[in-house]
Amino acid sequence: MILTTCYVYNRGKHLNGNLRDLGTEKFTIEKAIKNLELEMENSLGLLRIRVRNGVNIAVRDVRSSDTYVVVTMGEQKVKSRVVKNSCNPDWDDELTLSISQPDIPVVLTVYDHDSLSADDNIGDAVIDIKPLLQYVKMRDESLTIGTLTSKVHPSKENCLAEESSIVRDKEKVVQDMRLKLRNMERSEVQVQLEWINLPSSKGS
Protein backbone atom coordinates (compact mmCIF):
# COMPACT_ATOMS: atom_id res chain seq x y z
CA MET A 1 0.00 0.00 0.00
CA ILE A 2 1.26 3.48 -0.85
CA LEU A 3 1.30 5.65 2.25
CA THR A 4 -0.02 9.11 1.62
CA THR A 5 0.37 11.69 4.35
CA CYS A 6 -2.03 14.61 4.55
CA TYR A 7 -1.83 17.71 6.68
CA VAL A 8 -4.56 19.95 7.95
CA TYR A 9 -3.08 23.38 8.58
CA ASN A 10 -4.40 25.37 11.51
CA ARG A 11 -2.48 28.61 11.80
CA GLY A 12 0.59 26.69 10.58
CA LYS A 13 3.50 28.43 8.85
CA HIS A 14 6.10 27.12 6.43
CA LEU A 15 9.66 28.27 7.24
CA ASN A 16 12.85 27.19 5.38
CA GLY A 17 11.15 24.07 4.10
CA ASN A 18 10.01 23.00 7.57
CA LEU A 19 6.51 23.12 9.01
CA ARG A 20 6.28 25.07 12.24
CA ASP A 21 3.54 23.22 14.05
CA LEU A 22 1.06 25.65 15.57
CA GLY A 23 -1.92 23.40 16.29
CA THR A 24 -1.34 21.37 13.09
CA GLU A 25 -3.16 18.06 12.92
CA LYS A 26 -1.54 15.23 10.99
CA PHE A 27 -3.39 12.22 9.73
CA THR A 28 -2.80 9.50 7.13
CA ILE A 29 -5.01 7.96 4.51
CA GLU A 30 -3.63 4.59 5.59
CA LYS A 31 -5.05 5.07 9.07
CA ALA A 32 -8.41 6.12 7.65
CA ILE A 33 -8.49 2.99 5.47
CA LYS A 34 -7.63 0.78 8.43
CA ASN A 35 -10.42 2.36 10.47
CA LEU A 36 -12.87 1.75 7.62
CA GLU A 37 -11.72 -1.87 7.26
CA LEU A 38 -12.10 -2.41 11.00
CA GLU A 39 -15.61 -0.93 10.93
CA MET A 40 -16.62 -3.21 8.05
CA GLU A 41 -15.15 -6.26 9.84
CA ASN A 42 -17.32 -5.49 12.87
CA SER A 43 -20.36 -4.78 10.73
CA LEU A 44 -23.33 -7.14 10.89
CA GLY A 45 -24.44 -5.84 7.50
CA LEU A 46 -25.88 -2.79 5.78
CA LEU A 47 -29.28 -1.21 6.28
CA ARG A 48 -30.67 0.43 3.15
CA ILE A 49 -33.39 2.97 3.92
CA ARG A 50 -35.58 4.04 1.03
CA VAL A 51 -37.06 7.37 2.04
CA ARG A 52 -40.27 7.45 0.02
CA ASN A 53 -42.34 10.53 0.86
CA GLY A 54 -43.75 12.74 3.56
CA VAL A 55 -47.41 13.40 4.37
CA ASN A 56 -48.76 16.58 5.96
CA ILE A 57 -45.33 17.91 6.84
CA ALA A 58 -45.66 21.07 8.94
CA VAL A 59 -45.29 24.48 7.31
CA ARG A 60 -42.15 26.30 8.36
CA ASP A 61 -41.92 28.95 5.63
CA VAL A 62 -44.69 31.33 4.56
CA ARG A 63 -46.92 28.73 2.90
CA SER A 64 -44.89 25.54 2.71
CA SER A 65 -41.52 23.97 3.57
CA ASP A 66 -38.31 23.02 1.75
CA THR A 67 -37.86 19.65 3.36
CA TYR A 68 -35.16 17.01 3.58
CA VAL A 69 -34.50 13.98 5.78
CA VAL A 70 -31.47 13.19 7.94
CA VAL A 71 -30.97 9.68 9.34
CA THR A 72 -28.49 9.21 12.18
CA MET A 73 -27.15 6.19 14.04
CA GLY A 74 -24.43 7.00 16.52
CA GLU A 75 -21.75 8.89 14.59
CA GLN A 76 -23.21 7.93 11.20
CA LYS A 77 -25.27 10.56 9.41
CA VAL A 78 -26.87 10.42 5.96
CA LYS A 79 -29.07 12.98 4.23
CA SER A 80 -31.69 13.03 1.48
CA ARG A 81 -32.16 15.65 -1.19
CA VAL A 82 -34.18 18.80 -0.54
CA VAL A 83 -37.71 19.02 -1.99
CA LYS A 84 -38.81 22.63 -2.28
CA ASN A 85 -42.24 24.10 -1.58
CA SER A 86 -44.06 20.95 -0.57
CA CYS A 87 -45.77 19.69 2.57
CA ASN A 88 -46.17 16.30 0.85
CA PRO A 89 -42.64 15.82 -0.54
CA ASP A 90 -41.55 12.86 -2.67
CA TRP A 91 -37.90 12.33 -1.75
CA ASP A 92 -37.44 8.88 -3.34
CA ASP A 93 -33.92 8.63 -1.93
CA GLU A 94 -31.84 5.65 -0.79
CA LEU A 95 -29.70 6.08 2.32
CA THR A 96 -27.38 3.40 3.72
CA LEU A 97 -26.03 2.72 7.21
CA SER A 98 -23.46 0.18 8.40
CA ILE A 99 -24.90 -1.77 11.34
CA SER A 100 -22.42 -3.01 13.95
CA GLN A 101 -24.34 -2.23 17.15
CA PRO A 102 -28.07 -2.75 16.51
CA ASP A 103 -29.02 -1.37 19.93
CA ILE A 104 -27.97 2.14 18.89
CA PRO A 105 -31.14 4.05 17.92
CA VAL A 106 -31.75 4.89 14.26
CA VAL A 107 -33.36 8.34 14.20
CA LEU A 108 -35.04 9.95 11.18
CA THR A 109 -35.40 13.75 11.36
CA VAL A 110 -37.22 16.03 8.92
CA TYR A 111 -35.76 19.52 8.42
CA ASP A 112 -36.87 22.65 6.61
CA HIS A 113 -34.00 24.13 4.60
CA ASP A 114 -33.39 27.86 5.08
CA SER A 115 -30.90 29.87 3.04
CA LEU A 116 -30.58 32.81 5.43
CA SER A 117 -30.81 31.09 8.81
CA ALA A 118 -30.34 27.73 10.52
CA ASP A 119 -32.50 24.90 9.20
CA ASP A 120 -35.64 24.20 11.23
CA ASN A 121 -36.16 20.84 12.91
CA ILE A 122 -39.72 19.86 11.99
CA GLY A 123 -39.91 16.53 13.79
CA ASP A 124 -38.30 13.12 14.20
CA ALA A 125 -39.08 9.43 14.56
CA VAL A 126 -37.14 6.43 15.81
CA ILE A 127 -36.83 3.56 13.31
CA ASP A 128 -37.08 0.26 15.18
CA ILE A 129 -34.86 -2.18 13.23
CA LYS A 130 -34.98 -5.04 15.76
CA PRO A 131 -37.93 -6.94 14.19
CA LEU A 132 -36.16 -6.90 10.82
CA LEU A 133 -32.89 -8.12 12.36
CA GLN A 134 -34.69 -10.89 14.21
CA TYR A 135 -35.96 -12.25 10.91
CA VAL A 136 -32.54 -11.89 9.27
CA LYS A 137 -31.05 -14.08 12.01
CA MET A 138 -33.67 -16.78 11.28
CA ARG A 139 -32.64 -17.08 7.61
CA ASP A 140 -35.50 -19.34 6.68
CA GLU A 141 -34.61 -20.24 3.08
CA SER A 142 -37.80 -22.26 2.76
CA LEU A 143 -39.89 -19.11 2.60
CA THR A 144 -41.15 -18.43 -0.91
CA ILE A 145 -41.05 -15.08 -2.67
CA GLY A 146 -43.69 -12.72 -1.37
CA THR A 147 -44.10 -14.61 1.89
CA LEU A 148 -45.30 -12.45 4.76
CA THR A 149 -42.89 -13.23 7.58
CA SER A 150 -44.28 -11.12 10.40
CA LYS A 151 -46.28 -8.03 11.30
CA VAL A 152 -45.21 -5.24 13.64
CA HIS A 153 -47.92 -3.28 15.44
CA PRO A 154 -47.71 0.34 16.57
CA SER A 155 -46.61 0.69 20.19
CA LYS A 156 -44.90 3.04 22.62
CA GLU A 157 -41.57 1.48 21.62
CA ASN A 158 -41.84 2.49 17.96
CA CYS A 159 -43.14 5.43 15.92
CA LEU A 160 -45.35 3.41 13.59
CA ALA A 161 -48.49 5.14 12.39
CA GLU A 162 -49.96 1.81 11.27
CA GLU A 163 -49.15 -1.89 11.13
CA SER A 164 -45.89 -2.72 9.37
CA SER A 165 -45.12 -5.94 7.47
CA ILE A 166 -41.81 -7.72 6.90
CA VAL A 167 -41.83 -9.53 3.55
CA ARG A 168 -39.41 -11.61 1.53
CA ASP A 169 -39.21 -9.85 -1.85
CA LYS A 170 -37.32 -11.95 -4.42
CA GLU A 171 -33.93 -12.57 -2.76
CA LYS A 172 -34.19 -9.79 -0.20
CA VAL A 173 -36.13 -9.02 2.94
CA VAL A 174 -37.89 -5.66 3.16
CA GLN A 175 -40.07 -3.85 5.66
CA ASP A 176 -42.39 -0.98 4.74
CA MET A 177 -43.01 1.59 7.46
CA ARG A 178 -45.28 4.56 7.90
CA LEU A 179 -43.66 6.65 10.63
CA LYS A 180 -45.38 9.30 12.71
CA LEU A 181 -43.15 12.24 13.61
CA ARG A 182 -42.98 12.78 17.35
CA ASN A 183 -44.58 15.92 18.75
CA MET A 184 -46.39 16.47 15.45
CA GLU A 185 -50.12 15.80 15.18
CA ARG A 186 -50.40 14.55 11.58
CA SER A 187 -46.94 14.59 9.97
CA GLU A 188 -45.77 11.20 8.64
CA VAL A 189 -42.91 9.76 6.59
CA GLN A 190 -43.00 6.55 4.56
CA VAL A 191 -39.84 4.47 4.32
CA GLN A 192 -38.78 0.98 3.31
CA LEU A 193 -35.98 -0.93 5.06
CA GLU A 194 -33.82 -3.54 3.33
CA TRP A 195 -31.12 -5.63 4.97
CA ILE A 196 -27.92 -6.29 2.98
CA ASN A 197 -25.50 -9.00 4.09
CA LEU A 198 -21.78 -8.46 3.54
CA PRO A 199 -19.60 -11.46 2.55
CA SER A 200 -17.11 -10.73 5.35
CA SER A 201 -19.58 -9.44 7.93
CA LYS A 202 -20.43 -11.09 11.23
CA GLY A 203 -24.04 -11.35 10.13
CA SER A 204 -23.31 -13.29 6.93
PDB file of C-alpha atoms in Angstrom:
ATOM      1  CA  MET A   1       0.000   0.000   0.000  1.00  0.00           C
ATOM      2  CA  ILE A   2       1.261   3.481  -0.852  1.00  0.00           C
ATOM      3  CA  LEU A   3       1.299   5.650   2.253  1.00  0.00           C
ATOM      4  CA  THR A   4      -0.022   9.115   1.619  1.00  0.00           C
ATOM      5  CA  THR A   5       0.372  11.690   4.353  1.00  0.00           C
ATOM      6  CA  CYS A   6      -2.026  14.610   4.546  1.00  0.00           C
ATOM      7  CA  TYR A   7      -1.832  17.710   6.677  1.00  0.00           C
ATOM      8  CA  VAL A   8      -4.557  19.952   7.953  1.00  0.00           C
ATOM      9  CA  TYR A   9      -3.085  23.379   8.583  1.00  0.00           C
ATOM     10  CA  ASN A  10      -4.403  25.370  11.508  1.00  0.00           C
ATOM     11  CA  ARG A  11      -2.484  28.613  11.798  1.00  0.00           C
ATOM     12  CA  GLY A  12       0.594  26.694  10.585  1.00  0.00           C
ATOM     13  CA  LYS A  13       3.496  28.434   8.847  1.00  0.00           C
ATOM     14  CA  HIS A  14       6.097  27.121   6.434  1.00  0.00           C
ATOM     15  CA  LEU A  15       9.659  28.271   7.237  1.00  0.00           C
ATOM     16  CA  ASN A  16      12.850  27.188   5.385  1.00  0.00           C
ATOM     17  CA  GLY A  17      11.152  24.073   4.095  1.00  0.00           C
ATOM     18  CA  ASN A  18      10.013  23.001   7.569  1.00  0.00           C
ATOM     19  CA  LEU A  19       6.512  23.118   9.014  1.00  0.00           C
ATOM     20  CA  ARG A  20       6.280  25.075  12.237  1.00  0.00           C
ATOM     21  CA  ASP A  21       3.541  23.215  14.051  1.00  0.00           C
ATOM     22  CA  LEU A  22       1.056  25.653  15.570  1.00  0.00           C
ATOM     23  CA  GLY A  23      -1.918  23.399  16.286  1.00  0.00           C
ATOM     24  CA  THR A  24      -1.339  21.368  13.093  1.00  0.00           C
ATOM     25  CA  GLU A  25      -3.156  18.061  12.917  1.00  0.00           C
ATOM     26  CA  LYS A  26      -1.541  15.232  10.991  1.00  0.00           C
ATOM     27  CA  PHE A  27      -3.385  12.221   9.731  1.00  0.00           C
ATOM     28  CA  THR A  28      -2.799   9.498   7.129  1.00  0.00           C
ATOM     29  CA  ILE A  29      -5.012   7.961   4.509  1.00  0.00           C
ATOM     30  CA  GLU A  30      -3.627   4.590   5.587  1.00  0.00           C
ATOM     31  CA  LYS A  31      -5.046   5.073   9.072  1.00  0.00           C
ATOM     32  CA  ALA A  32      -8.409   6.118   7.646  1.00  0.00           C
ATOM     33  CA  ILE A  33      -8.487   2.994   5.465  1.00  0.00           C
ATOM     34  CA  LYS A  34      -7.630   0.785   8.432  1.00  0.00           C
ATOM     35  CA  ASN A  35     -10.422   2.357  10.475  1.00  0.00           C
ATOM     36  CA  LEU A  36     -12.866   1.751   7.623  1.00  0.00           C
ATOM     37  CA  GLU A  37     -11.723  -1.867   7.257  1.00  0.00           C
ATOM     38  CA  LEU A  38     -12.103  -2.405  11.003  1.00  0.00           C
ATOM     39  CA  GLU A  39     -15.609  -0.935  10.935  1.00  0.00           C
ATOM     40  CA  MET A  40     -16.620  -3.211   8.055  1.00  0.00           C
ATOM     41  CA  GLU A  41     -15.154  -6.264   9.842  1.00  0.00           C
ATOM     42  CA  ASN A  42     -17.319  -5.486  12.867  1.00  0.00           C
ATOM     43  CA  SER A  43     -20.364  -4.779  10.734  1.00  0.00           C
ATOM     44  CA  LEU A  44     -23.334  -7.145  10.893  1.00  0.00           C
ATOM     45  CA  GLY A  45     -24.438  -5.837   7.495  1.00  0.00           C
ATOM     46  CA  LEU A  46     -25.885  -2.790   5.784  1.00  0.00           C
ATOM     47  CA  LEU A  47     -29.279  -1.212   6.275  1.00  0.00           C
ATOM     48  CA  ARG A  48     -30.668   0.432   3.153  1.00  0.00           C
ATOM     49  CA  ILE A  49     -33.385   2.970   3.918  1.00  0.00           C
ATOM     50  CA  ARG A  50     -35.578   4.040   1.027  1.00  0.00           C
ATOM     51  CA  VAL A  51     -37.062   7.366   2.042  1.00  0.00           C
ATOM     52  CA  ARG A  52     -40.273   7.446   0.022  1.00  0.00           C
ATOM     53  CA  ASN A  53     -42.336  10.526   0.858  1.00  0.00           C
ATOM     54  CA  GLY A  54     -43.753  12.741   3.565  1.00  0.00           C
ATOM     55  CA  VAL A  55     -47.406  13.401   4.370  1.00  0.00           C
ATOM     56  CA  ASN A  56     -48.764  16.584   5.961  1.00  0.00           C
ATOM     57  CA  ILE A  57     -45.329  17.913   6.837  1.00  0.00           C
ATOM     58  CA  ALA A  58     -45.664  21.068   8.936  1.00  0.00           C
ATOM     59  CA  VAL A  59     -45.291  24.483   7.311  1.00  0.00           C
ATOM     60  CA  ARG A  60     -42.146  26.303   8.362  1.00  0.00           C
ATOM     61  CA  ASP A  61     -41.920  28.952   5.631  1.00  0.00           C
ATOM     62  CA  VAL A  62     -44.694  31.331   4.559  1.00  0.00           C
ATOM     63  CA  ARG A  63     -46.915  28.731   2.903  1.00  0.00           C
ATOM     64  CA  SER A  64     -44.893  25.538   2.708  1.00  0.00           C
ATOM     65  CA  SER A  65     -41.524  23.974   3.574  1.00  0.00           C
ATOM     66  CA  ASP A  66     -38.310  23.021   1.750  1.00  0.00           C
ATOM     67  CA  THR A  67     -37.858  19.646   3.363  1.00  0.00           C
ATOM     68  CA  TYR A  68     -35.157  17.013   3.584  1.00  0.00           C
ATOM     69  CA  VAL A  69     -34.504  13.984   5.776  1.00  0.00           C
ATOM     70  CA  VAL A  70     -31.470  13.193   7.935  1.00  0.00           C
ATOM     71  CA  VAL A  71     -30.972   9.681   9.340  1.00  0.00           C
ATOM     72  CA  THR A  72     -28.489   9.206  12.175  1.00  0.00           C
ATOM     73  CA  MET A  73     -27.152   6.194  14.039  1.00  0.00           C
ATOM     74  CA  GLY A  74     -24.432   7.004  16.519  1.00  0.00           C
ATOM     75  CA  GLU A  75     -21.751   8.895  14.588  1.00  0.00           C
ATOM     76  CA  GLN A  76     -23.211   7.932  11.201  1.00  0.00           C
ATOM     77  CA  LYS A  77     -25.272  10.565   9.413  1.00  0.00           C
ATOM     78  CA  VAL A  78     -26.873  10.415   5.958  1.00  0.00           C
ATOM     79  CA  LYS A  79     -29.067  12.976   4.229  1.00  0.00           C
ATOM     80  CA  SER A  80     -31.688  13.028   1.477  1.00  0.00           C
ATOM     81  CA  ARG A  81     -32.161  15.645  -1.189  1.00  0.00           C
ATOM     82  CA  VAL A  82     -34.180  18.802  -0.545  1.00  0.00           C
ATOM     83  CA  VAL A  83     -37.707  19.021  -1.987  1.00  0.00           C
ATOM     84  CA  LYS A  84     -38.810  22.634  -2.275  1.00  0.00           C
ATOM     85  CA  ASN A  85     -42.238  24.103  -1.585  1.00  0.00           C
ATOM     86  CA  SER A  86     -44.057  20.946  -0.566  1.00  0.00           C
ATOM     87  CA  CYS A  87     -45.765  19.690   2.566  1.00  0.00           C
ATOM     88  CA  ASN A  88     -46.166  16.297   0.847  1.00  0.00           C
ATOM     89  CA  PRO A  89     -42.641  15.817  -0.543  1.00  0.00           C
ATOM     90  CA  ASP A  90     -41.548  12.856  -2.668  1.00  0.00           C
ATOM     91  CA  TRP A  91     -37.903  12.332  -1.755  1.00  0.00           C
ATOM     92  CA  ASP A  92     -37.437   8.877  -3.340  1.00  0.00           C
ATOM     93  CA  ASP A  93     -33.919   8.631  -1.934  1.00  0.00           C
ATOM     94  CA  GLU A  94     -31.843   5.653  -0.792  1.00  0.00           C
ATOM     95  CA  LEU A  95     -29.701   6.078   2.320  1.00  0.00           C
ATOM     96  CA  THR A  96     -27.375   3.399   3.720  1.00  0.00           C
ATOM     97  CA  LEU A  97     -26.027   2.724   7.211  1.00  0.00           C
ATOM     98  CA  SER A  98     -23.464   0.179   8.404  1.00  0.00           C
ATOM     99  CA  ILE A  99     -24.896  -1.773  11.345  1.00  0.00           C
ATOM    100  CA  SER A 100     -22.421  -3.009  13.946  1.00  0.00           C
ATOM    101  CA  GLN A 101     -24.342  -2.235  17.148  1.00  0.00           C
ATOM    102  CA  PRO A 102     -28.067  -2.746  16.506  1.00  0.00           C
ATOM    103  CA  ASP A 103     -29.021  -1.371  19.930  1.00  0.00           C
ATOM    104  CA  ILE A 104     -27.965   2.142  18.889  1.00  0.00           C
ATOM    105  CA  PRO A 105     -31.139   4.052  17.923  1.00  0.00           C
ATOM    106  CA  VAL A 106     -31.753   4.893  14.258  1.00  0.00           C
ATOM    107  CA  VAL A 107     -33.363   8.340  14.199  1.00  0.00           C
ATOM    108  CA  LEU A 108     -35.038   9.952  11.181  1.00  0.00           C
ATOM    109  CA  THR A 109     -35.402  13.746  11.363  1.00  0.00           C
ATOM    110  CA  VAL A 110     -37.216  16.032   8.921  1.00  0.00           C
ATOM    111  CA  TYR A 111     -35.762  19.517   8.425  1.00  0.00           C
ATOM    112  CA  ASP A 112     -36.867  22.649   6.614  1.00  0.00           C
ATOM    113  CA  HIS A 113     -34.003  24.134   4.604  1.00  0.00           C
ATOM    114  CA  ASP A 114     -33.391  27.857   5.082  1.00  0.00           C
ATOM    115  CA  SER A 115     -30.903  29.869   3.036  1.00  0.00           C
ATOM    116  CA  LEU A 116     -30.576  32.807   5.426  1.00  0.00           C
ATOM    117  CA  SER A 117     -30.808  31.086   8.806  1.00  0.00           C
ATOM    118  CA  ALA A 118     -30.341  27.728  10.518  1.00  0.00           C
ATOM    119  CA  ASP A 119     -32.501  24.900   9.198  1.00  0.00           C
ATOM    120  CA  ASP A 120     -35.638  24.201  11.234  1.00  0.00           C
ATOM    121  CA  ASN A 121     -36.158  20.840  12.909  1.00  0.00           C
ATOM    122  CA  ILE A 122     -39.720  19.863  11.989  1.00  0.00           C
ATOM    123  CA  GLY A 123     -39.906  16.527  13.793  1.00  0.00           C
ATOM    124  CA  ASP A 124     -38.303  13.118  14.199  1.00  0.00           C
ATOM    125  CA  ALA A 125     -39.084   9.434  14.562  1.00  0.00           C
ATOM    126  CA  VAL A 126     -37.136   6.425  15.811  1.00  0.00           C
ATOM    127  CA  ILE A 127     -36.830   3.558  13.306  1.00  0.00           C
ATOM    128  CA  ASP A 128     -37.076   0.258  15.182  1.00  0.00           C
ATOM    129  CA  ILE A 129     -34.860  -2.176  13.234  1.00  0.00           C
ATOM    130  CA  LYS A 130     -34.978  -5.039  15.761  1.00  0.00           C
ATOM    131  CA  PRO A 131     -37.934  -6.945  14.194  1.00  0.00           C
ATOM    132  CA  LEU A 132     -36.157  -6.903  10.819  1.00  0.00           C
ATOM    133  CA  LEU A 133     -32.889  -8.124  12.356  1.00  0.00           C
ATOM    134  CA  GLN A 134     -34.691 -10.893  14.207  1.00  0.00           C
ATOM    135  CA  TYR A 135     -35.959 -12.249  10.905  1.00  0.00           C
ATOM    136  CA  VAL A 136     -32.538 -11.891   9.271  1.00  0.00           C
ATOM    137  CA  LYS A 137     -31.055 -14.084  12.006  1.00  0.00           C
ATOM    138  CA  MET A 138     -33.668 -16.777  11.281  1.00  0.00           C
ATOM    139  CA  ARG A 139     -32.642 -17.082   7.614  1.00  0.00           C
ATOM    140  CA  ASP A 140     -35.496 -19.342   6.676  1.00  0.00           C
ATOM    141  CA  GLU A 141     -34.606 -20.237   3.083  1.00  0.00           C
ATOM    142  CA  SER A 142     -37.801 -22.263   2.761  1.00  0.00           C
ATOM    143  CA  LEU A 143     -39.892 -19.107   2.601  1.00  0.00           C
ATOM    144  CA  THR A 144     -41.151 -18.431  -0.906  1.00  0.00           C
ATOM    145  CA  ILE A 145     -41.048 -15.081  -2.671  1.00  0.00           C
ATOM    146  CA  GLY A 146     -43.689 -12.716  -1.375  1.00  0.00           C
ATOM    147  CA  THR A 147     -44.101 -14.608   1.894  1.00  0.00           C
ATOM    148  CA  LEU A 148     -45.302 -12.452   4.755  1.00  0.00           C
ATOM    149  CA  THR A 149     -42.891 -13.233   7.580  1.00  0.00           C
ATOM    150  CA  SER A 150     -44.284 -11.120  10.399  1.00  0.00           C
ATOM    151  CA  LYS A 151     -46.281  -8.029  11.303  1.00  0.00           C
ATOM    152  CA  VAL A 152     -45.212  -5.244  13.641  1.00  0.00           C
ATOM    153  CA  HIS A 153     -47.923  -3.284  15.439  1.00  0.00           C
ATOM    154  CA  PRO A 154     -47.711   0.341  16.566  1.00  0.00           C
ATOM    155  CA  SER A 155     -46.608   0.691  20.191  1.00  0.00           C
ATOM    156  CA  LYS A 156     -44.898   3.036  22.619  1.00  0.00           C
ATOM    157  CA  GLU A 157     -41.568   1.480  21.618  1.00  0.00           C
ATOM    158  CA  ASN A 158     -41.839   2.495  17.956  1.00  0.00           C
ATOM    159  CA  CYS A 159     -43.138   5.427  15.922  1.00  0.00           C
ATOM    160  CA  LEU A 160     -45.353   3.408  13.592  1.00  0.00           C
ATOM    161  CA  ALA A 161     -48.490   5.136  12.385  1.00  0.00           C
ATOM    162  CA  GLU A 162     -49.957   1.811  11.266  1.00  0.00           C
ATOM    163  CA  GLU A 163     -49.153  -1.891  11.130  1.00  0.00           C
ATOM    164  CA  SER A 164     -45.886  -2.721   9.368  1.00  0.00           C
ATOM    165  CA  SER A 165     -45.115  -5.935   7.473  1.00  0.00           C
ATOM    166  CA  ILE A 166     -41.807  -7.718   6.900  1.00  0.00           C
ATOM    167  CA  VAL A 167     -41.834  -9.530   3.553  1.00  0.00           C
ATOM    168  CA  ARG A 168     -39.411 -11.611   1.529  1.00  0.00           C
ATOM    169  CA  ASP A 169     -39.214  -9.850  -1.855  1.00  0.00           C
ATOM    170  CA  LYS A 170     -37.316 -11.952  -4.425  1.00  0.00           C
ATOM    171  CA  GLU A 171     -33.929 -12.567  -2.759  1.00  0.00           C
ATOM    172  CA  LYS A 172     -34.191  -9.785  -0.197  1.00  0.00           C
ATOM    173  CA  VAL A 173     -36.128  -9.016   2.941  1.00  0.00           C
ATOM    174  CA  VAL A 174     -37.894  -5.655   3.160  1.00  0.00           C
ATOM    175  CA  GLN A 175     -40.075  -3.847   5.663  1.00  0.00           C
ATOM    176  CA  ASP A 176     -42.391  -0.982   4.744  1.00  0.00           C
ATOM    177  CA  MET A 177     -43.008   1.592   7.464  1.00  0.00           C
ATOM    178  CA  ARG A 178     -45.278   4.563   7.901  1.00  0.00           C
ATOM    179  CA  LEU A 179     -43.662   6.646  10.631  1.00  0.00           C
ATOM    180  CA  LYS A 180     -45.383   9.302  12.712  1.00  0.00           C
ATOM    181  CA  LEU A 181     -43.149  12.236  13.607  1.00  0.00           C
ATOM    182  CA  ARG A 182     -42.975  12.779  17.346  1.00  0.00           C
ATOM    183  CA  ASN A 183     -44.578  15.925  18.755  1.00  0.00           C
ATOM    184  CA  MET A 184     -46.391  16.467  15.448  1.00  0.00           C
ATOM    185  CA  GLU A 185     -50.119  15.796  15.177  1.00  0.00           C
ATOM    186  CA  ARG A 186     -50.396  14.549  11.583  1.00  0.00           C
ATOM    187  CA  SER A 187     -46.938  14.587   9.967  1.00  0.00           C
ATOM    188  CA  GLU A 188     -45.775  11.203   8.639  1.00  0.00           C
ATOM    189  CA  VAL A 189     -42.908   9.755   6.591  1.00  0.00           C
ATOM    190  CA  GLN A 190     -43.004   6.548   4.556  1.00  0.00           C
ATOM    191  CA  VAL A 191     -39.843   4.466   4.315  1.00  0.00           C
ATOM    192  CA  GLN A 192     -38.778   0.980   3.308  1.00  0.00           C
ATOM    193  CA  LEU A 193     -35.985  -0.934   5.059  1.00  0.00           C
ATOM    194  CA  GLU A 194     -33.824  -3.538   3.332  1.00  0.00           C
ATOM    195  CA  TRP A 195     -31.119  -5.634   4.971  1.00  0.00           C
ATOM    196  CA  ILE A 196     -27.920  -6.294   2.976  1.00  0.00           C
ATOM    197  CA  ASN A 197     -25.501  -8.999   4.095  1.00  0.00           C
ATOM    198  CA  LEU A 198     -21.782  -8.455   3.536  1.00  0.00           C
ATOM    199  CA  PRO A 199     -19.595 -11.456   2.549  1.00  0.00           C
ATOM    200  CA  SER A 200     -17.112 -10.732   5.354  1.00  0.00           C
ATOM    201  CA  SER A 201     -19.581  -9.435   7.926  1.00  0.00           C
ATOM    202  CA  LYS A 202     -20.434 -11.094  11.232  1.00  0.00           C
ATOM    203  CA  GLY A 203     -24.036 -11.354  10.127  1.00  0.00           C
ATOM    204  CA  SER A 204     -23.308 -13.293   6.927  1.00  0.00           C
TER     205      SER A 204
END
